Amino acid sequence: QVQLVESGGGLVQAGGSLRLSCAASGRTFSTYDMAWFRQAPGKEREFVAAISWSGRSTYYADSVKGRFTISRDNAKNTVYLQMNSLKPEDTAVYYCAARGARLTMRDPRYDYWGQGTQVTVSS
């Protein structure tokens, strides 16, 4: 079992940047693949980015590729999402997710979820 707590959300103008953090409990963080998802009002939750347990592999949704960067610090049990060149359409609740299973980076199945952090991008 792992508990995830997101932080770093807020209100930012279009073109601005934010960095989200997700702190994980437990000693096995370094064995989990991690990901960020988001859900905008009235829309289904969508995948944003993923990073492998080692940090050597990453995968991004086309909508954020080149603007967002996922990273992790296993010593701090934390995964990050650096978001640059933000657009109003990036407005959503952002969720951190974790899994222990070794699946392909494209696989959207995750076992553990945080409570989410709101990101609002004004035009």
PDB file of C-alpha atoms in Angstrom:
ATOM      1  CA  GLN A   1       0.000   0.000   0.000  1.00  0.00           C
ATOM      2  CA  VAL A   2       1.242   3.487  -0.817  1.00  0.00           C
ATOM      3  CA  GLN A   3      -0.292   6.851  -0.020  1.00  0.00           C
ATOM      4  CA  LEU A   4       0.138   9.772  -2.391  1.00  0.00           C
ATOM      5  CA  VAL A   5      -0.224  13.467  -1.620  1.00  0.00           C
ATOM      6  CA  GLU A   6      -0.101  16.052  -4.396  1.00  0.00           C
ATOM      7  CA  SER A   7       0.812  19.710  -3.979  1.00  0.00           C
ATOM      8  CA  GLY A   8       1.821  22.700  -6.060  1.00  0.00           C
ATOM      9  CA  GLY A   9      -1.393  23.461  -7.880  1.00  0.00           C
ATOM     10  CA  GLY A  10      -2.774  26.965  -8.205  1.00  0.00           C
ATOM     11  CA  LEU A  11      -3.843  29.753 -10.501  1.00  0.00           C
ATOM     12  CA  VAL A  12      -1.491  30.860 -13.267  1.00  0.00           C
ATOM     13  CA  GLN A  13      -1.774  32.944 -16.414  1.00  0.00           C
ATOM     14  CA  ALA A  14      -1.497  31.390 -19.842  1.00  0.00           C
ATOM     15  CA  GLY A  15       2.142  30.980 -20.797  1.00  0.00           C
ATOM     16  CA  GLY A  16       3.193  30.562 -17.189  1.00  0.00           C
ATOM     17  CA  SER A  17       4.662  27.613 -15.318  1.00  0.00           C
ATOM     18  CA  LEU A  18       3.876  25.449 -12.325  1.00  0.00           C
ATOM     19  CA  ARG A  19       5.604  22.498 -10.721  1.00  0.00           C
ATOM     20  CA  LEU A  20       3.489  19.819  -9.125  1.00  0.00           C
ATOM     21  CA  SER A  21       4.860  17.458  -6.498  1.00  0.00           C
ATOM     22  CA  CYS A  22       3.602  14.114  -5.307  1.00  0.00           C
ATOM     23  CA  ALA A  23       4.955  12.769  -2.040  1.00  0.00           C
ATOM     24  CA  ALA A  24       4.626   9.036  -1.467  1.00  0.00           C
ATOM     25  CA  SER A  25       4.660   7.084   1.747  1.00  0.00           C
ATOM     26  CA  GLY A  26       6.389   3.765   2.186  1.00  0.00           C
ATOM     27  CA  ARG A  27       9.793   2.276   1.588  1.00  0.00           C
ATOM     28  CA  THR A  28       9.005   0.810  -1.804  1.00  0.00           C
ATOM     29  CA  PHE A  29       8.544   4.048  -3.742  1.00  0.00           C
ATOM     30  CA  SER A  30      11.597   3.299  -5.847  1.00  0.00           C
ATOM     31  CA  THR A  31       9.928   0.145  -7.163  1.00  0.00           C
ATOM     32  CA  TYR A  32       6.785   1.895  -8.436  1.00  0.00           C
ATOM     33  CA  ASP A  33       6.081   3.307 -11.844  1.00  0.00           C
ATOM     34  CA  MET A  34       4.518   6.741 -11.361  1.00  0.00           C
ATOM     35  CA  ALA A  35       2.198   8.862 -13.467  1.00  0.00           C
ATOM     36  CA  TRP A  36       0.156  12.036 -13.626  1.00  0.00           C
ATOM     37  CA  PHE A  37      -3.410  12.176 -14.847  1.00  0.00           C
ATOM     38  CA  ARG A  38      -5.845  15.059 -15.029  1.00  0.00           C
ATOM     39  CA  GLN A  39      -9.571  15.595 -15.121  1.00  0.00           C
ATOM     40  CA  ALA A  40     -11.259  18.739 -16.362  1.00  0.00           C
ATOM     41  CA  PRO A  41     -14.856  19.603 -15.421  1.00  0.00           C
ATOM     42  CA  GLY A  42     -17.314  17.505 -17.387  1.00  0.00           C
ATOM     43  CA  LYS A  43     -14.575  15.394 -18.946  1.00  0.00           C
ATOM     44  CA  GLU A  44     -13.110  11.991 -18.316  1.00  0.00           C
ATOM     45  CA  ARG A  45      -9.802  11.591 -16.553  1.00  0.00           C
ATOM     46  CA  GLU A  46      -6.927  11.541 -19.022  1.00  0.00           C
ATOM     47  CA  PHE A  47      -3.338  10.424 -18.923  1.00  0.00           C
ATOM     48  CA  VAL A  48      -0.668  13.148 -18.843  1.00  0.00           C
ATOM     49  CA  ALA A  49       2.761  11.616 -18.220  1.00  0.00           C
ATOM     50  CA  ALA A  50       4.464   8.560 -16.751  1.00  0.00           C
ATOM     51  CA  ILE A  51       7.905   7.648 -15.473  1.00  0.00           C
ATOM     52  CA  SER A  52       9.349   4.232 -14.820  1.00  0.00           C
ATOM     53  CA  TRP A  53      10.510   3.073 -11.403  1.00  0.00           C
ATOM     54  CA  SER A  54      14.140   3.743 -12.347  1.00  0.00           C
ATOM     55  CA  GLY A  55      13.451   7.087 -13.977  1.00  0.00           C
ATOM     56  CA  ARG A  56      15.038   5.916 -17.206  1.00  0.00           C
ATOM     57  CA  SER A  57      11.804   5.823 -19.196  1.00  0.00           C
ATOM     58  CA  THR A  58       9.172   8.502 -19.590  1.00  0.00           C
ATOM     59  CA  TYR A  59       6.045   8.790 -21.690  1.00  0.00           C
ATOM     60  CA  TYR A  60       3.817  11.768 -22.441  1.00  0.00           C
ATOM     61  CA  ALA A  61       0.430  12.502 -23.864  1.00  0.00           C
ATOM     62  CA  ASP A  62       0.699  14.293 -27.193  1.00  0.00           C
ATOM     63  CA  SER A  63      -1.137  17.287 -25.744  1.00  0.00           C
ATOM     64  CA  VAL A  64       1.663  18.042 -23.258  1.00  0.00           C
ATOM     65  CA  LYS A  65       4.734  16.746 -25.073  1.00  0.00           C
ATOM     66  CA  GLY A  66       7.434  19.405 -25.204  1.00  0.00           C
ATOM     67  CA  ARG A  67       5.762  21.492 -22.478  1.00  0.00           C
ATOM     68  CA  PHE A  68       5.594  19.169 -19.459  1.00  0.00           C
ATOM     69  CA  THR A  69       8.396  17.165 -17.857  1.00  0.00           C
ATOM     70  CA  ILE A  70       7.958  14.333 -15.378  1.00  0.00           C
ATOM     71  CA  SER A  71      10.793  13.447 -13.019  1.00  0.00           C
ATOM     72  CA  ARG A  72      11.351  11.660  -9.745  1.00  0.00           C
ATOM     73  CA  ASP A  73      13.636  11.710  -6.741  1.00  0.00           C
ATOM     74  CA  ASN A  74      13.619   8.268  -5.163  1.00  0.00           C
ATOM     75  CA  ALA A  75      15.626   9.505  -2.195  1.00  0.00           C
ATOM     76  CA  LYS A  76      12.787  11.904  -1.390  1.00  0.00           C
ATOM     77  CA  ASN A  77       9.932   9.572  -2.369  1.00  0.00           C
ATOM     78  CA  THR A  78       8.668  12.296  -4.665  1.00  0.00           C
ATOM     79  CA  VAL A  79       7.600  12.608  -8.280  1.00  0.00           C
ATOM     80  CA  TYR A  80       7.315  15.949 -10.038  1.00  0.00           C
ATOM     81  CA  LEU A  81       5.512  17.430 -12.999  1.00  0.00           C
ATOM     82  CA  GLN A  82       7.079  20.580 -14.388  1.00  0.00           C
ATOM     83  CA  MET A  83       4.494  22.367 -16.511  1.00  0.00           C
ATOM     84  CA  ASN A  84       5.627  25.144 -18.839  1.00  0.00           C
ATOM     85  CA  SER A  85       3.825  27.191 -21.487  1.00  0.00           C
ATOM     86  CA  LEU A  86       0.531  26.484 -19.781  1.00  0.00           C
ATOM     87  CA  LYS A  87      -2.685  26.881 -21.720  1.00  0.00           C
ATOM     88  CA  PRO A  88      -6.271  27.393 -20.526  1.00  0.00           C
ATOM     89  CA  GLU A  89      -7.051  23.878 -21.733  1.00  0.00           C
ATOM     90  CA  ASP A  90      -4.576  22.530 -19.163  1.00  0.00           C
ATOM     91  CA  THR A  91      -7.030  23.575 -16.435  1.00  0.00           C
ATOM     92  CA  ALA A  92      -7.955  20.454 -14.462  1.00  0.00           C
ATOM     93  CA  VAL A  93      -7.515  18.558 -11.238  1.00  0.00           C
ATOM     94  CA  TYR A  94      -4.174  16.764 -11.494  1.00  0.00           C
ATOM     95  CA  TYR A  95      -3.767  13.358  -9.903  1.00  0.00           C
ATOM     96  CA  CYS A  96      -0.676  11.395  -9.033  1.00  0.00           C
ATOM     97  CA  ALA A  97      -0.789   7.622  -9.487  1.00  0.00           C
ATOM     98  CA  ALA A  98       1.440   4.637  -8.710  1.00  0.00           C
ATOM     99  CA  ARG A  99       1.679   0.972  -9.591  1.00  0.00           C
ATOM    100  CA  GLY A 100       3.943  -1.882  -8.737  1.00  0.00           C
ATOM    101  CA  ALA A 101       3.192  -4.002 -11.786  1.00  0.00           C
ATOM    102  CA  ARG A 102       5.624  -3.908 -14.698  1.00  0.00           C
ATOM    103  CA  LEU A 103       3.463  -2.742 -17.582  1.00  0.00           C
ATOM    104  CA  THR A 104       4.329  -0.816 -20.703  1.00  0.00           C
ATOM    105  CA  MET A 105       4.582   2.925 -20.243  1.00  0.00           C
ATOM    106  CA  ARG A 106       1.524   3.355 -22.473  1.00  0.00           C
ATOM    107  CA  ASP A 107      -0.621   1.192 -20.193  1.00  0.00           C
ATOM    108  CA  PRO A 108      -2.984   3.494 -18.246  1.00  0.00           C
ATOM    109  CA  ARG A 109      -3.690   1.087 -15.406  1.00  0.00           C
ATOM    110  CA  TYR A 110      -2.583   2.319 -11.986  1.00  0.00           C
ATOM    111  CA  ASP A 111      -3.381   1.007  -8.536  1.00  0.00           C
ATOM    112  CA  TYR A 112      -2.913   3.911  -6.149  1.00  0.00           C
ATOM    113  CA  TRP A 113      -4.166   7.476  -6.454  1.00  0.00           C
ATOM    114  CA  GLY A 114      -3.748  10.768  -4.674  1.00  0.00           C
ATOM    115  CA  GLN A 115      -6.538  13.198  -3.847  1.00  0.00           C
ATOM    116  CA  GLY A 116      -5.628  15.644  -6.595  1.00  0.00           C
ATOM    117  CA  THR A 117      -4.516  19.246  -6.844  1.00  0.00           C
ATOM    118  CA  GLN A 118      -6.300  21.959  -8.828  1.00  0.00           C
ATOM    119  CA  VAL A 119      -4.518  23.735 -11.655  1.00  0.00           C
ATOM    120  CA  THR A 120      -6.284  26.716 -13.205  1.00  0.00           C
ATOM    121  CA  VAL A 121      -4.840  28.545 -16.211  1.00  0.00           C
ATOM    122  CA  SER A 122      -6.396  31.895 -17.018  1.00  0.00           C
ATOM    123  CA  SER A 123      -6.405  33.362 -20.502  1.00  0.00           C
TER     124      SER A 123
END
